[in-house]
Short mmCIF file of C-alpha atoms in Angstrom, two decimals:
data_model
loop_
_atom_site.label_atom_id
_atom_site.label_comp_id
_atom_site.label_asym_id
_atom_site.label_seq_id
_atom_site.Cartn_x
_atom_site.Cartn_y
_atom_site.Cartn_z
CA MET A 1 -14.79 18.86 -9.22
CA LEU A 2 -11.02 19.92 -9.95
CA PRO A 3 -9.63 19.82 -13.67
CA ASP A 4 -8.60 16.88 -15.31
CA GLU A 5 -4.88 16.19 -15.45
CA SER A 6 -3.77 19.80 -12.85
CA PHE A 7 -1.05 17.66 -10.17
CA ASP A 8 2.90 16.83 -11.08
CA LEU A 9 1.65 14.72 -7.87
CA VAL A 10 -0.55 12.73 -5.50
CA TRP A 11 -0.13 11.53 -2.00
CA SER A 12 -2.14 8.62 -0.45
CA GLY A 13 0.18 8.47 3.18
CA GLN A 14 -2.08 5.72 5.19
CA SER A 15 -5.53 6.06 3.57
CA ILE A 16 -6.13 3.75 1.51
CA GLU A 17 -7.07 0.99 3.42
CA HIS A 18 -9.69 3.98 4.89
CA VAL A 19 -12.32 2.96 2.12
CA ASP A 20 -13.87 -0.42 1.28
CA LEU A 21 -13.00 -2.11 -2.40
CA HIS A 22 -15.02 -0.28 -4.12
CA ALA A 23 -13.64 3.42 -3.41
CA GLY A 24 -10.10 2.43 -2.94
CA ALA A 25 -10.63 1.32 -6.63
CA ASN A 26 -11.85 4.57 -7.92
CA MET A 27 -9.80 6.68 -5.24
CA CYS A 28 -6.94 5.07 -7.82
CA LYS A 29 -9.08 6.32 -10.93
CA GLU A 30 -9.35 9.81 -9.84
CA ALA A 31 -5.40 10.46 -8.99
CA PHE A 32 -4.75 9.07 -12.05
CA ARG A 33 -7.20 11.67 -13.52
CA LEU A 34 -5.40 14.73 -12.00
CA LEU A 35 -2.16 13.56 -12.45
CA LYS A 36 -0.26 15.51 -16.07
CA ARG A 37 0.81 12.55 -18.18
CA GLY A 38 4.37 11.82 -16.46
CA GLY A 39 3.02 12.67 -12.67
CA TYR A 40 2.89 10.84 -10.02
CA PHE A 41 0.46 9.07 -7.22
CA CYS A 42 3.14 7.94 -4.17
CA LEU A 43 0.71 5.55 -0.72
CA ASP A 44 1.73 3.29 1.57
CA THR A 45 -0.94 0.47 3.10
CA PRO A 46 -0.57 -1.53 5.94
CA ASN A 47 0.86 -5.12 4.26
CA ARG A 48 -1.81 -7.51 4.71
CA ALA A 49 0.56 -10.60 4.36
CA LEU A 50 1.85 -8.59 7.66
CA THR A 51 -1.19 -7.82 9.21
CA LYS A 52 -3.12 -10.77 8.89
CA ILE A 53 -0.21 -12.11 11.06
CA HIS A 54 -0.53 -9.71 13.81
CA THR A 55 -4.60 -10.16 14.29
CA SER A 56 -4.72 -13.97 14.05
CA ASP A 57 -4.87 -13.52 18.07
CA TRP A 58 -7.91 -10.37 16.92
CA HIS A 59 -10.08 -13.09 15.55
CA GLY A 60 -8.76 -12.11 12.15
CA GLY A 61 -9.86 -8.63 11.96
CA PHE A 62 -7.37 -4.95 10.89
CA ILE A 63 -5.08 -3.46 12.75
CA HIS A 64 -7.02 -0.87 13.18
CA PRO A 65 -10.99 -0.82 13.92
CA GLU A 66 -11.92 1.93 11.09
CA HIS A 67 -9.99 0.00 8.48
CA LYS A 68 -12.80 -1.06 5.79
CA HIS A 69 -10.01 -2.83 3.38
CA GLU A 70 -5.95 -4.10 3.92
CA TYR A 71 -4.35 -4.96 0.53
CA THR A 72 -1.35 -7.29 0.16
CA ASN A 73 1.21 -5.92 -1.75
CA ASP A 74 0.52 -8.00 -4.98
CA GLU A 75 -3.06 -6.94 -5.06
CA LEU A 76 -2.59 -3.01 -4.21
CA ARG A 77 -0.04 -3.44 -7.20
CA SER A 78 -2.37 -5.52 -10.00
CA LEU A 79 -5.69 -2.70 -8.57
CA LEU A 80 -2.66 0.46 -10.39
CA GLU A 81 -1.42 -1.49 -13.28
CA ALA A 82 -5.54 -1.61 -13.73
CA THR A 83 -5.88 1.27 -13.18
CA GLY A 84 -3.85 2.07 -16.02
CA PHE A 85 -0.13 3.05 -13.77
CA GLU A 86 2.99 2.31 -14.12
CA ILE A 87 4.79 1.28 -11.19
CA GLU A 88 8.31 2.36 -10.89
CA VAL A 89 9.00 2.12 -7.19
CA ASN A 90 7.46 -0.84 -4.96
CA MET A 91 9.32 -0.88 -1.56
CA GLY A 92 8.60 -2.42 2.28
CA VAL A 93 9.11 -0.28 5.46
CA CYS A 94 10.68 -1.90 8.05
CA GLU A 95 11.17 -5.47 7.64
CA MET A 96 9.44 -8.38 9.50
CA PRO A 97 11.95 -11.15 9.14
CA LYS A 98 11.49 -13.05 11.99
CA THR A 99 7.40 -13.09 11.69
CA VAL A 100 8.38 -14.06 7.90
CA GLU A 101 10.26 -16.63 8.74
CA THR A 102 8.44 -18.50 11.62
CA GLY A 103 4.45 -16.96 10.34
CA LYS A 104 4.12 -15.66 14.20
CA PHE A 105 4.22 -11.98 14.66
CA HIS A 106 7.61 -10.72 16.48
CA TYR A 107 7.01 -7.00 17.86
CA THR A 108 11.30 -7.22 18.16
CA ASP A 109 10.89 -6.90 13.76
CA PHE A 110 9.65 -3.44 14.16
CA VAL A 111 13.35 -2.65 16.38
CA VAL A 112 15.62 -5.17 14.35
CA GLY A 113 13.58 -4.79 10.47
CA ASN A 114 15.14 -2.75 8.13
CA PRO A 115 13.49 0.78 8.17
CA VAL A 116 13.60 0.25 4.44
CA THR A 117 13.83 -2.66 1.91
CA PRO A 118 13.33 -4.08 -1.24
CA GLN A 119 11.46 -6.89 -0.54
CA PRO A 120 7.94 -5.34 0.27
CA GLU A 121 6.48 -8.55 0.42
CA GLY A 122 8.44 -9.39 3.69
CA ALA A 123 7.40 -5.73 5.29
CA TYR A 124 4.93 -3.96 7.83
CA CYS A 125 4.01 -1.40 5.21
CA ILE A 126 4.10 -1.16 1.23
CA TYR A 127 5.17 1.47 -0.77
CA PHE A 128 4.13 2.60 -4.63
CA GLY A 129 5.67 5.27 -6.32
CA CYS A 130 3.61 4.99 -9.43
CA VAL A 131 3.63 7.36 -12.79
CA ARG A 132 0.99 7.80 -15.27
CA PRO A 133 2.15 7.46 -18.57
CA TYR A 134 2.82 9.65 -21.45
#
């Protein structure tokens, strides 16, 4: 077991969606335990608000067969804050304007949407930069 407060940064890239809700909450708690005060937990994950539209023709499944839970922006924000993190940055990756506007998935959004947007709710992936408070 790694010692408490031993890291300045914990990064989780496209991984929290591969575990169930209980394990996801434990993952956040473990990141919090491992971080020094003032340390950062940074993570990104698909945005369920958009993947739900993407997978509507797939009988409500997830975008990858190994995904256990895909989070909405608000859901993941609530989990991180309940764990004790302060959210410093919350952005979207791959803005999906036509998909959001029409409620139907538009693959052209991958080309025409902004690669990074300050509106995470309308992006295919969500990113959080969180800090363990002092």
